[in-house]
Coordinates of C-alpha atoms and ligand atoms in Angstrom, one line a residue:
L1 CA 0.1 -0.1 0.0
E2 CA 2.9 2.6 0.7
K3 CA 4.2 1.7 -2.6
H4 CA 1.3 2.4 -4.0
A5 CA 0.9 5.7 -2.3
A6 CA 4.2 6.5 -3.4
L7 CA 3.5 5.6 -7.1
K8 CA 0.4 7.9 -7.1
K9 CA 2.3 10.9 -7.1
Y10 CA 3.2 10.1 -10.7
L11 CA -0.5 10.2 -12.0
S12 CA -1.4 13.6 -13.6
P13 CA -4.1 14.7 -13.0
P14 CA -4.6 12.6 -9.8
N15 CA -8.3 12.7 -9.8
I16 CA -8.2 10.4 -13.1
I17 CA -7.5 7.5 -10.9
N18 CA -10.9 7.2 -9.1
N19 CA -12.7 6.9 -12.0
L20 CA -10.6 3.8 -13.1
S21 CA -11.0 0.3 -12.3
P22 CA -8.2 -1.4 -10.1
K23 CA -6.4 -3.0 -13.2
M24 CA -6.7 0.1 -15.1
Q25 CA -5.3 1.9 -12.1
L26 CA -2.2 -0.3 -12.0
L27 CA -1.6 0.1 -15.7
E28 CA -1.6 3.6 -15.3
I29 CA 0.7 3.7 -12.4
S30 CA 2.7 1.3 -14.1
L31 CA 2.7 3.2 -17.5
H32 CA 3.8 6.4 -15.5
R33 CA 6.6 4.7 -13.6
A34 CA 7.9 2.6 -16.8
I35 CA 8.2 5.9 -18.6
K36 CA 9.3 9.0 -15.9
Q37 CA 11.0 6.7 -13.5
H38 CA 12.6 3.9 -15.8
N39 CA 13.2 5.9 -18.9
F40 CA 11.7 3.9 -21.2
Q41 CA 14.0 0.7 -20.4
E42 CA 10.9 -1.7 -20.0
F43 CA 10.2 -0.7 -24.1
E44 CA 11.3 -2.6 -26.8
V45 CA 10.6 -1.7 -30.6
Y46 CA 9.9 -4.9 -32.7
Y47 CA 10.2 -5.2 -36.3
Q48 CA 7.5 -7.1 -38.8
P49 CA 8.7 -7.7 -42.4
I50 CA 7.0 -6.3 -45.2
V51 CA 7.6 -8.7 -48.0
D52 CA 7.1 -7.9 -52.0
I53 CA 4.9 -10.7 -53.4
A54 CA 6.7 -10.7 -56.9
S55 CA 10.3 -10.8 -55.7
G56 CA 9.6 -12.7 -52.2
K57 CA 11.8 -10.2 -50.7
I58 CA 11.7 -8.2 -47.5
I59 CA 11.4 -4.4 -48.7
A60 CA 10.3 -2.7 -45.3
A61 CA 9.4 -3.5 -41.8
E62 CA 6.9 -1.9 -39.4
S63 CA 8.1 -1.0 -36.1
L64 CA 5.8 -2.2 -33.3
L65 CA 6.4 -1.2 -29.9
R66 CA 6.3 -3.8 -27.0
W67 CA 6.1 -3.3 -23.1
H68 CA 7.7 -5.8 -20.9
S69 CA 6.2 -4.6 -17.4
P70 CA 7.7 -6.3 -14.3
E71 CA 4.6 -6.2 -12.6
L72 CA 2.1 -6.7 -15.2
G73 CA 4.2 -8.9 -17.8
M74 CA 3.5 -8.4 -21.4
V75 CA 1.3 -5.7 -22.3
T76 CA 0.0 -5.1 -25.8
P77 CA -0.3 -1.8 -27.6
G78 CA -4.1 -2.3 -27.6
E79 CA -4.0 -2.0 -23.8
F80 CA -1.3 0.9 -23.3
I81 CA -1.6 3.0 -26.4
P82 CA -5.3 4.2 -25.6
L83 CA -4.0 5.1 -22.1
A84 CA -1.0 6.6 -23.1
E85 CA -3.1 8.8 -25.5
S86 CA -5.6 9.8 -22.6
T87 CA -2.8 10.5 -20.4
G88 CA -0.6 12.4 -22.6
L89 CA 2.3 9.9 -22.3
I90 CA 1.9 9.4 -25.8
V91 CA 4.0 12.5 -26.5
P92 CA 7.3 11.4 -24.8
M93 CA 6.4 7.6 -26.2
G94 CA 6.2 8.4 -29.6
K95 CA 9.5 10.7 -29.4
W96 CA 11.2 7.7 -28.0
V97 CA 9.8 5.1 -30.6
L98 CA 10.8 7.6 -33.3
K99 CA 14.5 8.1 -31.9
R100 CA 14.8 4.5 -31.5
V101 CA 13.5 3.7 -35.1
C102 CA 15.9 6.5 -36.6
E103 CA 18.7 4.9 -34.7
Q104 CA 18.0 1.5 -36.0
I105 CA 17.7 2.7 -39.8
K106 CA 21.1 4.0 -39.3
I107 CA 22.5 1.0 -37.7
W108 CA 21.3 -1.3 -40.4
R109 CA 22.6 1.0 -43.0
D110 CA 26.1 1.1 -41.5
A111 CA 25.9 -2.7 -41.6
G112 CA 25.2 -2.6 -45.4
I113 CA 21.6 -3.2 -45.1
N114 CA 20.3 -0.8 -47.8
S115 CA 17.0 -0.1 -49.3
L116 CA 14.9 -1.3 -46.5
S117 CA 12.2 1.4 -45.1
I118 CA 10.9 1.1 -41.9
T119 CA 7.3 2.5 -40.9
V120 CA 6.2 4.0 -37.7
N121 CA 2.7 4.2 -36.1
L122 CA 1.4 7.8 -35.2
S123 CA -1.0 8.6 -33.0
V124 CA -3.3 11.7 -33.7
I125 CA -1.9 13.5 -30.6
E126 CA 1.8 13.2 -31.9
F127 CA 0.8 14.1 -35.3
N128 CA -0.8 17.4 -34.0
Q129 CA 1.9 18.4 -31.9
P130 CA 3.1 22.2 -33.3
D131 CA 6.7 21.0 -33.4
F132 CA 6.3 17.1 -34.6
I133 CA 7.9 18.1 -38.1
Q134 CA 11.1 19.6 -36.0
K135 CA 11.2 16.3 -34.1
I136 CA 11.1 14.6 -37.6
I137 CA 13.7 16.8 -38.8
Y138 CA 16.1 16.4 -35.8
F139 CA 15.8 12.6 -35.9
I140 CA 16.7 12.6 -39.7
N141 CA 19.7 14.8 -39.2
A142 CA 21.1 13.1 -36.0
N143 CA 21.1 10.0 -37.7
D144 CA 22.1 11.3 -41.2
L145 CA 19.3 9.4 -42.6
E146 CA 17.8 9.6 -46.3
P147 CA 14.5 10.5 -45.4
H148 CA 12.8 8.0 -47.6
Y149 CA 13.9 5.0 -45.4
L150 CA 11.7 6.6 -42.9
E151 CA 7.6 6.0 -43.5
L152 CA 5.2 7.4 -41.3
E153 CA 1.4 5.3 -40.5
L154 CA -1.6 7.4 -40.3
T155 CA -5.1 6.7 -40.3
E156 CA -8.1 8.1 -42.0
S157 CA -9.6 9.1 -38.8
M158 CA -6.3 11.0 -37.9
I159 CA -6.4 12.7 -41.1
M160 CA -10.2 13.8 -41.6
Q161 CA -10.2 15.1 -38.0
D162 CA -8.8 18.5 -39.4
I163 CA -8.2 17.5 -43.0
N164 CA -6.5 21.0 -44.2
S165 CA -4.3 21.1 -41.3
A166 CA -3.2 17.2 -41.9
I167 CA -2.7 18.0 -45.5
A168 CA -0.2 20.8 -44.8
T169 CA 1.8 18.4 -42.6
M170 CA 1.8 15.6 -44.8
N171 CA 3.1 18.0 -47.7
K172 CA 5.8 19.2 -45.3
L173 CA 6.8 15.5 -44.5
Q174 CA 6.8 14.7 -48.3
S175 CA 8.9 18.0 -48.9
L176 CA 11.5 16.5 -46.8
G177 CA 11.1 12.9 -48.3
V178 CA 9.6 11.1 -46.0
K179 CA 7.0 8.7 -46.9
I180 CA 3.7 8.6 -45.9
A181 CA 1.3 5.1 -45.5
I182 CA -2.6 5.2 -44.6
D183 CA -2.9 2.5 -41.8
D184 CA -5.8 0.0 -41.3
F185 CA -7.3 1.5 -44.6
G186 CA -10.8 0.6 -45.0
T187 CA -12.3 0.7 -41.7
G188 CA -12.6 4.5 -41.2
Y189 CA -15.0 6.8 -43.2
S190 CA -12.8 8.8 -45.5
S191 CA -14.3 9.3 -48.9
L192 CA -12.4 7.7 -51.6
I193 CA -12.6 10.6 -53.6
Y194 CA -10.3 12.4 -50.8
L195 CA -7.6 10.0 -51.3
K196 CA -6.3 11.0 -54.9
N197 CA -5.9 14.3 -53.3
L198 CA -4.0 13.2 -50.3
P199 CA 0.1 13.3 -50.2
I200 CA 0.5 9.7 -49.8
N201 CA 2.8 6.8 -51.1
T202 CA 1.6 3.4 -49.6
L203 CA -2.3 2.0 -48.6
K204 CA -2.2 -0.9 -46.1
I205 CA -5.5 -2.8 -46.2
D206 CA -6.8 -3.6 -43.0
R207 CA -6.5 -7.0 -41.7
Y208 CA -10.2 -7.6 -41.4
F209 CA -10.7 -7.4 -45.3
I210 CA -7.6 -9.7 -45.6
H211 CA -8.8 -12.7 -43.0
N212 CA -10.4 -15.4 -45.1
V213 CA -10.3 -13.0 -48.1
A214 CA -10.2 -15.9 -50.7
N215 CA -13.7 -17.5 -49.6
D216 CA -15.7 -14.5 -48.4
P217 CA -17.1 -13.0 -51.6
Q218 CA -17.6 -9.3 -49.8
K219 CA -14.1 -9.2 -48.4
S220 CA -12.7 -10.5 -52.2
A221 CA -14.6 -7.9 -54.2
I222 CA -13.6 -5.0 -51.7
T223 CA -10.1 -6.2 -51.5
K224 CA -9.8 -6.5 -55.5
A225 CA -11.2 -2.7 -55.6
L226 CA -8.7 -1.2 -53.2
I227 CA -5.8 -2.8 -55.0
Q228 CA -7.3 -1.6 -58.3
M229 CA -7.8 2.1 -56.9
A230 CA -4.5 2.2 -55.3
D231 CA -2.8 0.6 -58.5
N232 CA -4.8 3.9 -60.6
L233 CA -3.5 6.5 -57.9
N234 CA 0.1 5.0 -58.3
L235 CA 0.2 4.0 -54.6
H236 CA 2.1 1.2 -53.0
V237 CA -0.2 -1.4 -51.5
V238 CA 0.7 -3.7 -48.5
A239 CA -2.2 -6.4 -47.3
E240 CA -2.1 -6.5 -43.4
G241 CA -2.5 -9.5 -41.2
V242 CA -1.7 -12.1 -44.1
E243 CA -1.9 -15.7 -42.0
T244 CA -2.5 -18.2 -44.7
E245 CA -1.2 -19.5 -48.1
A246 CA -5.1 -19.1 -49.6
E247 CA -5.0 -15.6 -48.5
L248 CA -1.5 -15.0 -50.2
A249 CA -2.5 -16.7 -53.5
F250 CA -5.6 -14.2 -53.9
L251 CA -3.5 -11.3 -53.4
R252 CA -0.9 -12.6 -55.7
Q253 CA -3.6 -13.3 -58.2
H254 CA -5.1 -9.9 -57.8
H255 CA -1.6 -8.2 -58.0
C256 CA -1.4 -6.6 -54.5
S257 CA 2.1 -5.3 -54.2
A258 CA 3.4 -6.3 -50.7
I259 CA 2.2 -8.3 -47.7
Q260 CA 2.7 -8.3 -44.2
G261 CA 1.3 -11.0 -41.5
F262 CA 1.9 -14.2 -39.0
L263 CA 2.3 -16.2 -42.6
F264 CA 5.6 -14.9 -43.5
S265 CA 6.7 -13.6 -39.6
R266 CA 5.4 -12.4 -36.5
P267 CA 7.1 -9.0 -35.0
L268 CA 10.3 -9.8 -34.0
P269 CA 13.1 -8.2 -32.0
A270 CA 15.6 -6.1 -34.0
A271 CA 18.2 -9.0 -33.8
E272 CA 16.1 -11.6 -35.0
F273 CA 14.8 -9.2 -37.8
E274 CA 18.3 -8.9 -38.7
N275 CA 19.1 -12.4 -38.9
F276 CA 16.2 -12.9 -41.0
L277 CA 17.7 -10.1 -43.3
L278 CA 21.2 -11.5 -43.2
T279 CA 20.1 -15.5 -44.0
N280 CA 18.2 -13.4 -47.0
K281 CA 14.7 -15.2 -45.8
C282 CA 12.2 -14.7 -48.6
L283 CA 8.5 -15.6 -49.6
S284 CA 8.3 -18.4 -51.8
V285 CA 7.6 -17.4 -55.1
Ligands
C2E301 P1 -1.4 -1.4 -36.7 O1 -0.5 -0.5 -37.1 O2 -2.4 -2.2 -37.6 O3 -0.2 -2.9 -36.8 C1 -0.5 -4.3 -37.2 C2 -1.0 -5.0 -36.1 O4 -1.4 -6.3 -36.5 C3 0.2 -5.2 -35.1 O5 -0.5 -5.4 -33.5 C4 0.8 -6.8 -35.4 O6 1.3 -7.3 -34.2 C5 -0.5 -7.4 -35.9 N1 -0.5 -8.3 -36.8 C6 0.5 -8.3 -37.7 N2 0.3 -9.7 -38.6 C7 -0.9 -10.3 -38.3 C8 -1.5 -11.4 -38.4 O7 -0.9 -11.9 -39.6 N3 -2.6 -11.7 -37.7 C9 -3.0 -11.0 -36.8 N4 -4.1 -11.4 -36.2 N5 -2.3 -9.5 -36.4 C10 -1.4 -9.4 -37.0 P2 0.3 -4.9 -32.4 O8 1.6 -5.0 -32.6 O9 -0.5 -5.8 -31.3 O10 0.0 -3.5 -32.3 C11 -1.5 -3.0 -32.6 C12 -1.9 -1.5 -32.7 O11 -1.2 -0.7 -32.1 C13 -0.8 -1.0 -34.1 O12 -1.9 -1.7 -35.3 C14 -0.9 0.2 -34.1 O13 -2.0 0.8 -34.5 C15 -0.8 0.5 -32.7 N6 0.9 0.5 -32.2 C16 1.8 -0.4 -32.2 N7 3.0 0.4 -31.9 C17 2.8 1.7 -32.2 C18 3.7 2.6 -31.6 O14 5.0 2.8 -31.4 N8 3.1 3.9 -31.8 C19 1.9 4.2 -31.9 N9 1.1 5.4 -31.8 N10 0.8 3.1 -32.2 C20 1.4 1.9 -32.1
MG302 MG1 0.4 0.2 -38.3
MG303 MG1 -1.9 1.7 -36.6
MG304 MG1 -2.7 -1.6 -39.4

C-alpha cells in the first residue's frame, strides 16, 4: 500500500485514478513509472517484415512497440496506447519510438543493409503537436538518414479530424522526403475521392478484409477494388494480417504489391529481424 501511495504522485491529473477500475489504476501507475522513472527501459521496438509478393524479398518493416512490464508481464499496444493517449504520455512515448527507429535505420544502413524502409505508427496527438515536423527533422539529421527510409503510418480518422491541417503537415513531410502510408485502410469513414488529393505513398489494407479473403465474396470484392484503386492512384499497396497460403494466393492473383503477416513472420526483436535479413529469408515465389 505504501508503494502504491508513493506511485500515485506520478499520476497527472491525480483525480483520474478515481474513475478507473483497479486493473486500469495499476496499468496507469505502471505506465507512468515505466516512462518517467525507468526511462523506457521496459520498452522495446519490434519489427515485422513487409514482403514484396513478386520478388519474395523483404522491402520494409513496420515498427511495433512492446512493453515488458515487471509487474504486469507483456502488455499489448492495444492496452497501453489508448492509456498513453488519454494521459498525454503518448508524446514522450512516440518521441522515444521515433528516436529508436531512426537510430536503428542508421545501424542497419551502416551494416550494409540498404533499401529497407521502416514504418512508424503515429498517434493523432503526436501528429498534431506543433513541433512534430521539427522532431522528425531532428532525428533524420541526428542519424544522417536518407528520409525516404522512414515511412509514417497515419489512419484515415487522424487525417479527417482536421483535413486541411493534416494535408499541410503531410505535404511538409513529403517535401522532406519522408513517406506516408495510410494504415488500417477501409475501416475509416474517409471518402475515396479524398484519397487522390492526399499526399500519400502507400495504402495498407486492414486485416479485417484480408482474413479469409479468398472465401468471402464481400471481402474479395472489396479487396480487389482497393488494390485496383491503389494501382490507379500509383500507390504502393500492402495487405496486413496475411496468415494463410490461400490469402496470399488471392493477393498474388490480384496483383497486390506486398504483404505483412504471421504467414511470413511475426513482429521480431531487432536482432532477430536482422538475422532474417542476413540469411536472405524470402517468401517463396
Ligand atoms: P497496426 O498499426 O495496424 O499494426 C499491425 C498489428 O497487427 C500489430 O499488432 C501486429 O502485431 C498485428 N499483426 C501482424 N500480422 C498479423 C497477422 O497475420 N494476424 C494478426 N491477427 N495480427 C497481425 P500490435 O503490435 O499488437 O499493435 C496493435 C496496434 O497498436 C497497431 O496496429 C498500432 O495501431 C498500435 N501501435 C503499435 N506500436 C505503436 C507505436 O509505436 N506507436 C503508436 N502510436 N501506435 C502503435
Ligand atoms: Mg500500423
Ligand atoms: Mg496503426
Ligand atoms: Mg494496421
